[in-house]
CSV table of C-alpha atoms in Angstrom, one decimal:
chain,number,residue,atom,x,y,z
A,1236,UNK,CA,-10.5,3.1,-20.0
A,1237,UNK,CA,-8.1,3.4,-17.4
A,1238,UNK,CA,-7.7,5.8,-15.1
A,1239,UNK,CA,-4.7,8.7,-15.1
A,1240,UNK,CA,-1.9,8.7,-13.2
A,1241,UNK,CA,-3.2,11.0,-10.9
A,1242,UNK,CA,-6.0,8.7,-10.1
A,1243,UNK,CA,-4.0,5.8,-9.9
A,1244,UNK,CA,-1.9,7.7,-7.1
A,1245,UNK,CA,-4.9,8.9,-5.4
A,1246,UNK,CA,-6.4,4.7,-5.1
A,1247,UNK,CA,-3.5,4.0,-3.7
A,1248,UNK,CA,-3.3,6.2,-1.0
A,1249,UNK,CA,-6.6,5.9,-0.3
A,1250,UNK,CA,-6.2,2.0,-0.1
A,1251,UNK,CA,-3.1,2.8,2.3
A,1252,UNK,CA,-5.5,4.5,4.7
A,1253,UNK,CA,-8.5,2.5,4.7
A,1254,UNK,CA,-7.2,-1.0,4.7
A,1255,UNK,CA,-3.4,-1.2,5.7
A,1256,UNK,CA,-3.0,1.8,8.0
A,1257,UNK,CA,-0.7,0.5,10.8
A,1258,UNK,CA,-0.4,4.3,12.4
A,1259,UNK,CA,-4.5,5.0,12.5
A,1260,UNK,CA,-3.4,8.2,10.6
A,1261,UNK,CA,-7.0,7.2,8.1
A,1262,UNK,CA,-8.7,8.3,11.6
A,1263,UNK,CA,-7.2,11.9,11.0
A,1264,UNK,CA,-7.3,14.0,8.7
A,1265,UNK,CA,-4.5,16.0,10.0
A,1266,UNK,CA,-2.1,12.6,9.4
A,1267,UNK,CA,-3.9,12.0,6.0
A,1268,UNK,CA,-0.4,11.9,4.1
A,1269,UNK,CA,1.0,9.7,6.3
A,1270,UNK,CA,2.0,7.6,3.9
A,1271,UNK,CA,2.1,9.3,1.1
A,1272,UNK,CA,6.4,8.6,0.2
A,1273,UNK,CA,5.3,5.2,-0.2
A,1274,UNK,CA,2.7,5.9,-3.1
A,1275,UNK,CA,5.2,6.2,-5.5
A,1276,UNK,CA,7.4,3.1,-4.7
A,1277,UNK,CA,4.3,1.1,-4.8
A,1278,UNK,CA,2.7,2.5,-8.0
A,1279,UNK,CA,5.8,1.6,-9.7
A,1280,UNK,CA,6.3,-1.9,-7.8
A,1281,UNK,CA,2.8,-2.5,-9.2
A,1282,UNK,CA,3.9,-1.1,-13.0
A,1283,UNK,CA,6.8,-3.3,-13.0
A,1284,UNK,CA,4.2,-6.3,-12.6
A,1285,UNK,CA,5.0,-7.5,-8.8
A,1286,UNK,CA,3.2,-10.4,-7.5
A,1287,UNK,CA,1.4,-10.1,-4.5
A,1288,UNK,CA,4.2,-11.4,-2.3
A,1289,UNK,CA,6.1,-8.8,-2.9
A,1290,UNK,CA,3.4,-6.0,-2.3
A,1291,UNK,CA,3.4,-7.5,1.0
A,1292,UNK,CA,6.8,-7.7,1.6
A,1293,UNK,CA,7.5,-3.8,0.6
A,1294,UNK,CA,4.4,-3.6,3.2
A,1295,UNK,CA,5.7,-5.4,5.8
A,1296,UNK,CA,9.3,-3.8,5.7
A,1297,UNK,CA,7.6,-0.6,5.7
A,1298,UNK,CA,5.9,-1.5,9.3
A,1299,UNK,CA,9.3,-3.0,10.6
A,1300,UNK,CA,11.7,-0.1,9.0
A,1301,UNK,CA,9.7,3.0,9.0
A,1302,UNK,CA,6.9,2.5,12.0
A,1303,UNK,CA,9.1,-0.1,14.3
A,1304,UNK,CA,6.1,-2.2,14.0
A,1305,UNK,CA,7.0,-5.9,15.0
A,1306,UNK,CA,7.1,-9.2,12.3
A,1307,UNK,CA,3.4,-9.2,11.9
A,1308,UNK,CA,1.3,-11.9,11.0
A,1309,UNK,CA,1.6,-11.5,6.3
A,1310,UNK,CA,-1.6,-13.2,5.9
A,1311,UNK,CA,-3.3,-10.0,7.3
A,1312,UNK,CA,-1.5,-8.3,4.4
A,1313,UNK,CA,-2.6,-10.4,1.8
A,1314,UNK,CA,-6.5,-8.7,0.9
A,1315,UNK,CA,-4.3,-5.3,0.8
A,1316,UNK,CA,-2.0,-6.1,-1.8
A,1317,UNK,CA,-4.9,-7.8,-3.6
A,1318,UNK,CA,-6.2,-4.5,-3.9
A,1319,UNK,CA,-3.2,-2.7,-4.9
A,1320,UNK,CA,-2.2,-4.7,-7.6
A,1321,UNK,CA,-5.7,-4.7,-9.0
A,1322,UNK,CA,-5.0,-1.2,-9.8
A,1323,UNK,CA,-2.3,-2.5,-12.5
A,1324,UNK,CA,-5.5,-2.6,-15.1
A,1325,UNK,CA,-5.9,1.2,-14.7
A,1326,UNK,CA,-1.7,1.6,-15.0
């Protein structure tokens, strides 16, 4: 059955925290929605049936835009957008 919206939105956060998390804010629960404007965005990059290259590049422009993070290696990327788009089952 899959799951509601709600619990779609909550997977994805918690996926943002525990595996991508570029700012530690998963290490704090203070900066737990740290990424929480990107949740939306990605539940609707997923709904619109992305590949996983482009999970990763909406990642990745998120760490260079947003967090001044540098052109990181994608391939690190790669088992997080795995798990996000497995959530399109449940969408």
């Amino acid at each position: 059955m899959p799951q509601t919206f709600d619990a779609v939105h909550s997977r994805i956060r918690e996926i943002l925290l525990s595996d991508w998390d570029p700012s530690s804010a998963g290490r704090s629960a203070a900066a737990g929605g740290e990424y929480d404007s990107y949740v939306d965005p990605l539940y609707d990059l997923i709904a619109s049936g992305a590949d996983e290259q482009a999970v990763i590049d909406f990642l990745r422009a998120r760490e260079r835009e947003i967090m001044c993070f540098p052109g990181l290696d994608q391939r690190r990327l790669q088992p997080v957008a795995r798990k996000l788009l497995a959530l399109s089952k449940d969408i």
